[in-house]
Amino acid sequence: MKTMIVGLATAAAQGQIAACADYMGVARSVATAADVPELLELHRRAPTDLVVVDLAFIGADPVMFTSTVRAQSPYTEVVLTGPISPFTASRAIASGTNALVCGLGTETDQLTASVARSIILTFPGAVRAAAAIPVQAMRPRPNRLTPREVQVLRAMSDGKSNAQIATELFLSIDTVKCHAKRLFRKLGVHDRAHAVAEAFRSRLIC
C-alpha cells in the first residue's frame, strides 16, 4: 500500500486528518508531522509515496522544501495546498512540485477537506474496503442527500469556502451554511473532512 505524510499548520488540522485517516481505515499509511523538521526526518527514515503540505505549514520557500524532499527521495510526489502567487507556483512546479491545490482559504475545514480528498484518491481501495468491515456495517446508512446538497458536498471536497460555493451555485452564504448543516446531520459527521470521507465511502461522490 502507498504511504503519505501530511503537514498542516495547526494542531487542530493535524488532529482532524489523523482522525479522518483512522476513520477511513488507512491510519497506518498516513503520518502527520507537527513541523517541517519532523516531516523531513520522518521522510528521511522512511521515504513515502506522497507528501501533502499546507503552505502555511512550510513557513518558508516552497521551492526549497520541495527540493529537499525530492533530494531525499526523487520518486516522492509533493502536493502543496493553500493560496500561492502565480510566480511562486511556477517556481514550485519547476522545482519538482507535482500538484498545487491553489485558491483555497486558510480555514481549517477547507484545508482538511482537501487533504481528506487527497487521502481518498491515494488509497481508494482501502477506503472503500473499510466500509465493509463489521463495525462500519453497523453504522446507519446516510439519509439521501438532495441534488443541491451533493453539489455543496462536491465543492467542499474541492476545498472551496462557503463564499466560493455560494458564488459558484448562485446561492447566498446563509443558504450554503444551511445545506452544509443538513448534509452533516444526514451523514452523521461534524466537519468537512469526515463529510467527504463518509460521502466517498457511501458512494455519494466519487
JSON list of C-alpha atoms in Angstrom, two decimals, residues 9-196:
[
{"chain": "A", "resi": 9, "resn": "ALA", "atom": "CA", "xyz": [-0.07, 24.34, 10.19]},
{"chain": "A", "resi": 10, "resn": "THR", "atom": "CA", "xyz": [-2.34, 23.81, 13.20]},
{"chain": "A", "resi": 11, "resn": "ALA", "atom": "CA", "xyz": [-2.74, 21.07, 15.78]},
{"chain": "A", "resi": 12, "resn": "ALA", "atom": "CA", "xyz": [-6.49, 21.11, 15.11]},
{"chain": "A", "resi": 13, "resn": "ALA", "atom": "CA", "xyz": [-5.95, 20.38, 11.41]},
{"chain": "A", "resi": 14, "resn": "GLN", "atom": "CA", "xyz": [-3.42, 17.65, 12.18]},
{"chain": "A", "resi": 15, "resn": "GLY", "atom": "CA", "xyz": [-5.85, 16.05, 14.61]},
{"chain": "A", "resi": 16, "resn": "GLN", "atom": "CA", "xyz": [-8.69, 16.13, 12.09]},
{"chain": "A", "resi": 17, "resn": "ILE", "atom": "CA", "xyz": [-6.59, 14.44, 9.43]},
{"chain": "A", "resi": 18, "resn": "ALA", "atom": "CA", "xyz": [-5.27, 11.77, 11.82]},
{"chain": "A", "resi": 19, "resn": "ALA", "atom": "CA", "xyz": [-8.84, 11.02, 12.91]},
{"chain": "A", "resi": 20, "resn": "CYS", "atom": "CA", "xyz": [-10.05, 11.05, 9.32]},
{"chain": "A", "resi": 21, "resn": "ALA", "atom": "CA", "xyz": [-7.31, 8.62, 8.22]},
{"chain": "A", "resi": 22, "resn": "ASP", "atom": "CA", "xyz": [-8.27, 6.29, 11.07]},
{"chain": "A", "resi": 23, "resn": "TYR", "atom": "CA", "xyz": [-11.93, 6.61, 10.10]},
{"chain": "A", "resi": 24, "resn": "MET", "atom": "CA", "xyz": [-11.09, 5.65, 6.52]},
{"chain": "A", "resi": 25, "resn": "GLY", "atom": "CA", "xyz": [-9.02, 2.65, 7.59]},
{"chain": "A", "resi": 26, "resn": "VAL", "atom": "CA", "xyz": [-5.63, 3.94, 6.43]},
{"chain": "A", "resi": 27, "resn": "ALA", "atom": "CA", "xyz": [-4.14, 5.29, 9.66]},
{"chain": "A", "resi": 28, "resn": "ARG", "atom": "CA", "xyz": [-1.05, 3.08, 9.32]},
{"chain": "A", "resi": 29, "resn": "SER", "atom": "CA", "xyz": [-0.28, 4.57, 5.91]},
{"chain": "A", "resi": 30, "resn": "VAL", "atom": "CA", "xyz": [-0.84, 8.25, 6.74]},
{"chain": "A", "resi": 31, "resn": "ALA", "atom": "CA", "xyz": [1.57, 10.06, 9.05]},
{"chain": "A", "resi": 32, "resn": "THR", "atom": "CA", "xyz": [1.16, 13.62, 10.28]},
{"chain": "A", "resi": 33, "resn": "ALA", "atom": "CA", "xyz": [4.02, 15.93, 11.24]},
{"chain": "A", "resi": 34, "resn": "ALA", "atom": "CA", "xyz": [3.99, 18.83, 13.70]},
{"chain": "A", "resi": 35, "resn": "ASP", "atom": "CA", "xyz": [6.64, 20.84, 11.85]},
{"chain": "A", "resi": 36, "resn": "VAL", "atom": "CA", "xyz": [8.95, 20.76, 8.83]},
{"chain": "A", "resi": 37, "resn": "PRO", "atom": "CA", "xyz": [11.98, 19.23, 10.65]},
{"chain": "A", "resi": 38, "resn": "GLU", "atom": "CA", "xyz": [9.81, 16.36, 11.92]},
{"chain": "A", "resi": 39, "resn": "LEU", "atom": "CA", "xyz": [8.33, 15.81, 8.45]},
{"chain": "A", "resi": 40, "resn": "LEU", "atom": "CA", "xyz": [11.75, 15.71, 6.81]},
{"chain": "A", "resi": 41, "resn": "GLU", "atom": "CA", "xyz": [13.07, 13.34, 9.48]},
{"chain": "A", "resi": 42, "resn": "LEU", "atom": "CA", "xyz": [10.07, 11.01, 9.02]},
{"chain": "A", "resi": 43, "resn": "HIS", "atom": "CA", "xyz": [10.62, 11.10, 5.28]},
{"chain": "A", "resi": 44, "resn": "ARG", "atom": "CA", "xyz": [14.37, 10.55, 5.60]},
{"chain": "A", "resi": 45, "resn": "ARG", "atom": "CA", "xyz": [13.84, 7.45, 7.72]},
{"chain": "A", "resi": 46, "resn": "ALA", "atom": "CA", "xyz": [11.08, 6.03, 5.54]},
{"chain": "A", "resi": 47, "resn": "PRO", "atom": "CA", "xyz": [10.51, 7.83, 2.21]},
{"chain": "A", "resi": 48, "resn": "THR", "atom": "CA", "xyz": [6.82, 7.97, 1.33]},
{"chain": "A", "resi": 49, "resn": "ASP", "atom": "CA", "xyz": [4.99, 7.95, -1.98]},
{"chain": "A", "resi": 50, "resn": "LEU", "atom": "CA", "xyz": [3.31, 11.29, -1.31]},
{"chain": "A", "resi": 51, "resn": "VAL", "atom": "CA", "xyz": [3.89, 14.41, 0.79]},
{"chain": "A", "resi": 52, "resn": "VAL", "atom": "CA", "xyz": [0.96, 16.82, 1.17]},
{"chain": "A", "resi": 53, "resn": "VAL", "atom": "CA", "xyz": [1.61, 20.09, 2.96]},
{"chain": "A", "resi": 54, "resn": "ASP", "atom": "CA", "xyz": [-0.15, 23.35, 3.63]},
{"chain": "A", "resi": 55, "resn": "LEU", "atom": "CA", "xyz": [1.93, 26.33, 2.51]},
{"chain": "A", "resi": 56, "resn": "ALA", "atom": "CA", "xyz": [1.42, 27.91, 5.94]},
{"chain": "A", "resi": 57, "resn": "PHE", "atom": "CA", "xyz": [2.98, 24.77, 7.45]},
{"chain": "A", "resi": 58, "resn": "ILE", "atom": "CA", "xyz": [6.16, 25.22, 5.43]},
{"chain": "A", "resi": 59, "resn": "GLY", "atom": "CA", "xyz": [6.60, 28.81, 6.56]},
{"chain": "A", "resi": 60, "resn": "ALA", "atom": "CA", "xyz": [9.42, 29.32, 4.05]},
{"chain": "A", "resi": 61, "resn": "ASP", "atom": "CA", "xyz": [10.22, 28.99, 0.37]},
{"chain": "A", "resi": 62, "resn": "PRO", "atom": "CA", "xyz": [8.17, 26.07, -1.06]},
{"chain": "A", "resi": 63, "resn": "VAL", "atom": "CA", "xyz": [10.86, 25.63, -3.72]},
{"chain": "A", "resi": 64, "resn": "MET", "atom": "CA", "xyz": [13.47, 24.83, -1.07]},
{"chain": "A", "resi": 65, "resn": "PHE", "atom": "CA", "xyz": [11.05, 22.48, 0.70]},
{"chain": "A", "resi": 66, "resn": "THR", "atom": "CA", "xyz": [10.22, 20.56, -2.48]},
{"chain": "A", "resi": 67, "resn": "SER", "atom": "CA", "xyz": [13.87, 20.34, -3.46]},
{"chain": "A", "resi": 68, "resn": "THR", "atom": "CA", "xyz": [14.76, 18.94, -0.04]},
{"chain": "A", "resi": 69, "resn": "VAL", "atom": "CA", "xyz": [12.03, 16.28, -0.18]},
{"chain": "A", "resi": 70, "resn": "ARG", "atom": "CA", "xyz": [12.92, 15.27, -3.72]},
{"chain": "A", "resi": 71, "resn": "ALA", "atom": "CA", "xyz": [16.61, 15.11, -2.80]},
{"chain": "A", "resi": 72, "resn": "GLN", "atom": "CA", "xyz": [15.73, 12.58, -0.10]},
{"chain": "A", "resi": 73, "resn": "SER", "atom": "CA", "xyz": [13.59, 10.56, -2.50]},
{"chain": "A", "resi": 74, "resn": "PRO", "atom": "CA", "xyz": [13.25, 11.56, -6.18]},
{"chain": "A", "resi": 75, "resn": "TYR", "atom": "CA", "xyz": [10.17, 9.35, -6.56]},
{"chain": "A", "resi": 76, "resn": "THR", "atom": "CA", "xyz": [8.12, 11.05, -3.84]},
{"chain": "A", "resi": 77, "resn": "GLU", "atom": "CA", "xyz": [5.30, 13.22, -5.16]},
{"chain": "A", "resi": 78, "resn": "VAL", "atom": "CA", "xyz": [4.81, 16.61, -3.50]},
{"chain": "A", "resi": 79, "resn": "VAL", "atom": "CA", "xyz": [1.43, 18.36, -3.28]},
{"chain": "A", "resi": 80, "resn": "LEU", "atom": "CA", "xyz": [1.14, 21.90, -1.90]},
{"chain": "A", "resi": 81, "resn": "THR", "atom": "CA", "xyz": [-2.17, 23.34, -0.69]},
{"chain": "A", "resi": 82, "resn": "GLY", "atom": "CA", "xyz": [-3.23, 26.90, 0.03]},
{"chain": "A", "resi": 83, "resn": "PRO", "atom": "CA", "xyz": [-3.07, 30.35, -1.57]},
{"chain": "A", "resi": 84, "resn": "ILE", "atom": "CA", "xyz": [0.03, 30.88, -3.71]},
{"chain": "A", "resi": 85, "resn": "SER", "atom": "CA", "xyz": [1.11, 33.55, -6.18]},
{"chain": "A", "resi": 86, "resn": "PRO", "atom": "CA", "xyz": [1.48, 32.64, -9.86]},
{"chain": "A", "resi": 87, "resn": "PHE", "atom": "CA", "xyz": [5.21, 33.43, -9.72]},
{"chain": "A", "resi": 88, "resn": "THR", "atom": "CA", "xyz": [5.82, 31.18, -6.69]},
{"chain": "A", "resi": 89, "resn": "ALA", "atom": "CA", "xyz": [3.59, 28.48, -8.19]},
{"chain": "A", "resi": 90, "resn": "SER", "atom": "CA", "xyz": [5.63, 28.39, -11.40]},
{"chain": "A", "resi": 91, "resn": "ARG", "atom": "CA", "xyz": [8.87, 28.18, -9.40]},
{"chain": "A", "resi": 92, "resn": "ALA", "atom": "CA", "xyz": [7.45, 25.39, -7.24]},
{"chain": "A", "resi": 93, "resn": "ILE", "atom": "CA", "xyz": [6.42, 23.35, -10.28]},
{"chain": "A", "resi": 94, "resn": "ALA", "atom": "CA", "xyz": [9.83, 23.92, -11.86]},
{"chain": "A", "resi": 95, "resn": "SER", "atom": "CA", "xyz": [11.49, 22.63, -8.68]},
{"chain": "A", "resi": 96, "resn": "GLY", "atom": "CA", "xyz": [9.56, 19.36, -8.81]},
{"chain": "A", "resi": 97, "resn": "THR", "atom": "CA", "xyz": [6.24, 20.02, -7.07]},
{"chain": "A", "resi": 98, "resn": "ASN", "atom": "CA", "xyz": [3.75, 17.61, -8.64]},
{"chain": "A", "resi": 99, "resn": "ALA", "atom": "CA", "xyz": [0.50, 19.43, -7.88]},
{"chain": "A", "resi": 100, "resn": "LEU", "atom": "CA", "xyz": [-0.84, 22.65, -6.41]},
{"chain": "A", "resi": 101, "resn": "VAL", "atom": "CA", "xyz": [-4.26, 22.91, -4.81]},
{"chain": "A", "resi": 102, "resn": "CYS", "atom": "CA", "xyz": [-4.47, 26.69, -5.04]},
{"chain": "A", "resi": 103, "resn": "GLY", "atom": "CA", "xyz": [-7.01, 29.37, -4.36]},
{"chain": "A", "resi": 104, "resn": "LEU", "atom": "CA", "xyz": [-8.14, 27.88, -1.04]},
{"chain": "A", "resi": 105, "resn": "GLY", "atom": "CA", "xyz": [-8.86, 29.85, 2.08]},
{"chain": "A", "resi": 106, "resn": "THR", "atom": "CA", "xyz": [-6.96, 29.25, 5.27]},
{"chain": "A", "resi": 107, "resn": "GLU", "atom": "CA", "xyz": [-9.84, 27.90, 7.35]},
{"chain": "A", "resi": 108, "resn": "THR", "atom": "CA", "xyz": [-9.06, 24.53, 8.92]},
{"chain": "A", "resi": 109, "resn": "ASP", "atom": "CA", "xyz": [-12.16, 22.84, 7.49]},
{"chain": "A", "resi": 110, "resn": "GLN", "atom": "CA", "xyz": [-11.35, 23.92, 3.94]},
{"chain": "A", "resi": 111, "resn": "LEU", "atom": "CA", "xyz": [-7.78, 22.64, 4.11]},
{"chain": "A", "resi": 112, "resn": "THR", "atom": "CA", "xyz": [-8.58, 19.37, 5.84]},
{"chain": "A", "resi": 113, "resn": "ALA", "atom": "CA", "xyz": [-11.38, 18.61, 3.38]},
{"chain": "A", "resi": 114, "resn": "SER", "atom": "CA", "xyz": [-8.90, 18.95, 0.52]},
{"chain": "A", "resi": 115, "resn": "VAL", "atom": "CA", "xyz": [-6.34, 16.76, 2.29]},
{"chain": "A", "resi": 116, "resn": "ALA", "atom": "CA", "xyz": [-9.06, 14.20, 3.04]},
{"chain": "A", "resi": 117, "resn": "ARG", "atom": "CA", "xyz": [-9.79, 14.04, -0.66]},
{"chain": "A", "resi": 118, "resn": "SER", "atom": "CA", "xyz": [-6.06, 13.53, -1.33]},
{"chain": "A", "resi": 119, "resn": "ILE", "atom": "CA", "xyz": [-6.13, 10.57, 1.07]},
{"chain": "A", "resi": 120, "resn": "ILE", "atom": "CA", "xyz": [-9.17, 9.14, -0.70]},
{"chain": "A", "resi": 121, "resn": "LEU", "atom": "CA", "xyz": [-7.54, 9.48, -4.12]},
{"chain": "A", "resi": 122, "resn": "THR", "atom": "CA", "xyz": [-4.31, 7.90, -2.82]},
{"chain": "A", "resi": 123, "resn": "PHE", "atom": "CA", "xyz": [-6.00, 4.93, -1.11]},
{"chain": "A", "resi": 124, "resn": "PRO", "atom": "CA", "xyz": [-9.30, 4.38, -2.96]},
{"chain": "A", "resi": 125, "resn": "GLY", "atom": "CA", "xyz": [-9.32, 0.61, -2.50]},
{"chain": "A", "resi": 126, "resn": "ALA", "atom": "CA", "xyz": [-8.54, 0.72, 1.21]},
{"chain": "A", "resi": 127, "resn": "VAL", "atom": "CA", "xyz": [-11.10, 3.43, 1.88]},
{"chain": "A", "resi": 128, "resn": "ARG", "atom": "CA", "xyz": [-13.81, 1.51, 0.06]},
{"chain": "A", "resi": 129, "resn": "ALA", "atom": "CA", "xyz": [-12.84, -1.73, 1.83]},
{"chain": "A", "resi": 130, "resn": "ALA", "atom": "CA", "xyz": [-13.06, -0.02, 5.23]},
{"chain": "A", "resi": 131, "resn": "ALA", "atom": "CA", "xyz": [-16.77, 0.47, 4.67]},
{"chain": "A", "resi": 132, "resn": "ALA", "atom": "CA", "xyz": [-17.23, -3.30, 4.58]},
{"chain": "A", "resi": 133, "resn": "ILE", "atom": "CA", "xyz": [-15.78, -4.18, 7.99]},
{"chain": "A", "resi": 134, "resn": "PRO", "atom": "CA", "xyz": [-18.40, -5.16, 10.62]},
{"chain": "A", "resi": 135, "resn": "VAL", "atom": "CA", "xyz": [-18.07, -2.08, 12.83]},
{"chain": "A", "resi": 136, "resn": "GLN", "atom": "CA", "xyz": [-18.71, 0.13, 9.84]},
{"chain": "A", "resi": 137, "resn": "ALA", "atom": "CA", "xyz": [-21.53, -2.06, 8.60]},
{"chain": "A", "resi": 138, "resn": "MET", "atom": "CA", "xyz": [-23.35, -1.27, 11.84]},
{"chain": "A", "resi": 139, "resn": "ARG", "atom": "CA", "xyz": [-23.38, 2.43, 11.01]},
{"chain": "A", "resi": 140, "resn": "PRO", "atom": "CA", "xyz": [-26.76, 3.60, 9.70]},
{"chain": "A", "resi": 141, "resn": "ARG", "atom": "CA", "xyz": [-26.78, 4.39, 6.01]},
{"chain": "A", "resi": 142, "resn": "PRO", "atom": "CA", "xyz": [-26.75, 8.14, 5.37]},
{"chain": "A", "resi": 143, "resn": "ASN", "atom": "CA", "xyz": [-30.10, 9.73, 4.61]},
{"chain": "A", "resi": 144, "resn": "ARG", "atom": "CA", "xyz": [-30.44, 10.57, 0.96]},
{"chain": "A", "resi": 145, "resn": "LEU", "atom": "CA", "xyz": [-28.87, 13.91, 0.07]},
{"chain": "A", "resi": 146, "resn": "THR", "atom": "CA", "xyz": [-30.68, 16.31, -2.20]},
{"chain": "A", "resi": 147, "resn": "PRO", "atom": "CA", "xyz": [-29.01, 17.19, -5.54]},
{"chain": "A", "resi": 148, "resn": "ARG", "atom": "CA", "xyz": [-28.13, 20.61, -4.14]},
{"chain": "A", "resi": 149, "resn": "GLU", "atom": "CA", "xyz": [-26.55, 19.10, -1.03]},
{"chain": "A", "resi": 150, "resn": "VAL", "atom": "CA", "xyz": [-24.45, 16.84, -3.24]},
{"chain": "A", "resi": 151, "resn": "GLN", "atom": "CA", "xyz": [-23.30, 19.90, -5.20]},
{"chain": "A", "resi": 152, "resn": "VAL", "atom": "CA", "xyz": [-22.31, 21.62, -1.96]},
{"chain": "A", "resi": 153, "resn": "LEU", "atom": "CA", "xyz": [-20.51, 18.48, -0.77]},
{"chain": "A", "resi": 154, "resn": "ARG", "atom": "CA", "xyz": [-18.57, 18.19, -4.03]},
{"chain": "A", "resi": 155, "resn": "ALA", "atom": "CA", "xyz": [-17.49, 21.83, -3.72]},
{"chain": "A", "resi": 156, "resn": "MET", "atom": "CA", "xyz": [-16.42, 21.19, -0.11]},
{"chain": "A", "resi": 157, "resn": "SER", "atom": "CA", "xyz": [-14.27, 18.28, -1.29]},
{"chain": "A", "resi": 158, "resn": "ASP", "atom": "CA", "xyz": [-12.50, 20.74, -3.58]},
{"chain": "A", "resi": 159, "resn": "GLY", "atom": "CA", "xyz": [-11.63, 22.88, -0.55]},
{"chain": "A", "resi": 160, "resn": "LYS", "atom": "CA", "xyz": [-13.91, 25.76, -1.50]},
{"chain": "A", "resi": 161, "resn": "SER", "atom": "CA", "xyz": [-15.12, 28.22, 1.12]},
{"chain": "A", "resi": 162, "resn": "ASN", "atom": "CA", "xyz": [-18.80, 28.92, 1.79]},
{"chain": "A", "resi": 163, "resn": "ALA", "atom": "CA", "xyz": [-18.43, 32.19, -0.12]},
{"chain": "A", "resi": 164, "resn": "GLN", "atom": "CA", "xyz": [-16.89, 30.43, -3.12]},
{"chain": "A", "resi": 165, "resn": "ILE", "atom": "CA", "xyz": [-19.61, 27.77, -3.08]},
{"chain": "A", "resi": 166, "resn": "ALA", "atom": "CA", "xyz": [-22.29, 30.44, -2.87]},
{"chain": "A", "resi": 167, "resn": "THR", "atom": "CA", "xyz": [-20.87, 32.25, -5.90]},
{"chain": "A", "resi": 168, "resn": "GLU", "atom": "CA", "xyz": [-20.48, 29.06, -7.91]},
{"chain": "A", "resi": 169, "resn": "LEU", "atom": "CA", "xyz": [-24.02, 27.83, -7.18]},
{"chain": "A", "resi": 170, "resn": "PHE", "atom": "CA", "xyz": [-25.70, 31.27, -7.20]},
{"chain": "A", "resi": 171, "resn": "LEU", "atom": "CA", "xyz": [-26.78, 30.96, -3.58]},
{"chain": "A", "resi": 172, "resn": "SER", "atom": "CA", "xyz": [-26.47, 33.12, -0.51]},
{"chain": "A", "resi": 173, "resn": "ILE", "atom": "CA", "xyz": [-23.80, 32.22, 2.05]},
{"chain": "A", "resi": 174, "resn": "ASP", "atom": "CA", "xyz": [-26.53, 31.56, 4.63]},
{"chain": "A", "resi": 175, "resn": "THR", "atom": "CA", "xyz": [-28.19, 29.09, 2.26]},
{"chain": "A", "resi": 176, "resn": "VAL", "atom": "CA", "xyz": [-24.88, 27.27, 1.75]},
{"chain": "A", "resi": 177, "resn": "LYS", "atom": "CA", "xyz": [-24.45, 27.06, 5.54]},
{"chain": "A", "resi": 178, "resn": "CYS", "atom": "CA", "xyz": [-27.95, 25.58, 5.86]},
{"chain": "A", "resi": 179, "resn": "HIS", "atom": "CA", "xyz": [-27.18, 22.97, 3.20]},
{"chain": "A", "resi": 180, "resn": "ALA", "atom": "CA", "xyz": [-23.91, 22.15, 4.98]},
{"chain": "A", "resi": 181, "resn": "LYS", "atom": "CA", "xyz": [-25.63, 21.68, 8.35]},
{"chain": "A", "resi": 182, "resn": "ARG", "atom": "CA", "xyz": [-28.26, 19.42, 6.82]},
{"chain": "A", "resi": 183, "resn": "LEU", "atom": "CA", "xyz": [-25.77, 17.23, 4.94]},
{"chain": "A", "resi": 184, "resn": "PHE", "atom": "CA", "xyz": [-23.55, 16.98, 8.04]},
{"chain": "A", "resi": 185, "resn": "ARG", "atom": "CA", "xyz": [-26.58, 15.79, 10.02]},
{"chain": "A", "resi": 186, "resn": "LYS", "atom": "CA", "xyz": [-27.58, 13.28, 7.33]},
{"chain": "A", "resi": 187, "resn": "LEU", "atom": "CA", "xyz": [-24.04, 11.89, 7.13]},
{"chain": "A", "resi": 188, "resn": "GLY", "atom": "CA", "xyz": [-23.63, 11.79, 10.90]},
{"chain": "A", "resi": 189, "resn": "VAL", "atom": "CA", "xyz": [-20.45, 13.91, 10.90]},
{"chain": "A", "resi": 190, "resn": "HIS", "atom": "CA", "xyz": [-19.29, 17.19, 12.39]},
{"chain": "A", "resi": 191, "resn": "ASP", "atom": "CA", "xyz": [-16.67, 18.53, 9.98]},
{"chain": "A", "resi": 192, "resn": "ARG", "atom": "CA", "xyz": [-15.87, 18.72, 6.27]},
{"chain": "A", "resi": 193, "resn": "ALA", "atom": "CA", "xyz": [-13.08, 16.15, 6.24]},
{"chain": "A", "resi": 194, "resn": "HIS", "atom": "CA", "xyz": [-15.30, 13.44, 7.68]},
{"chain": "A", "resi": 195, "resn": "ALA", "atom": "CA", "xyz": [-18.19, 14.51, 5.44]},
{"chain": "A", "resi": 196, "resn": "VAL", "atom": "CA", "xyz": [-16.03, 14.00, 2.35]}
]
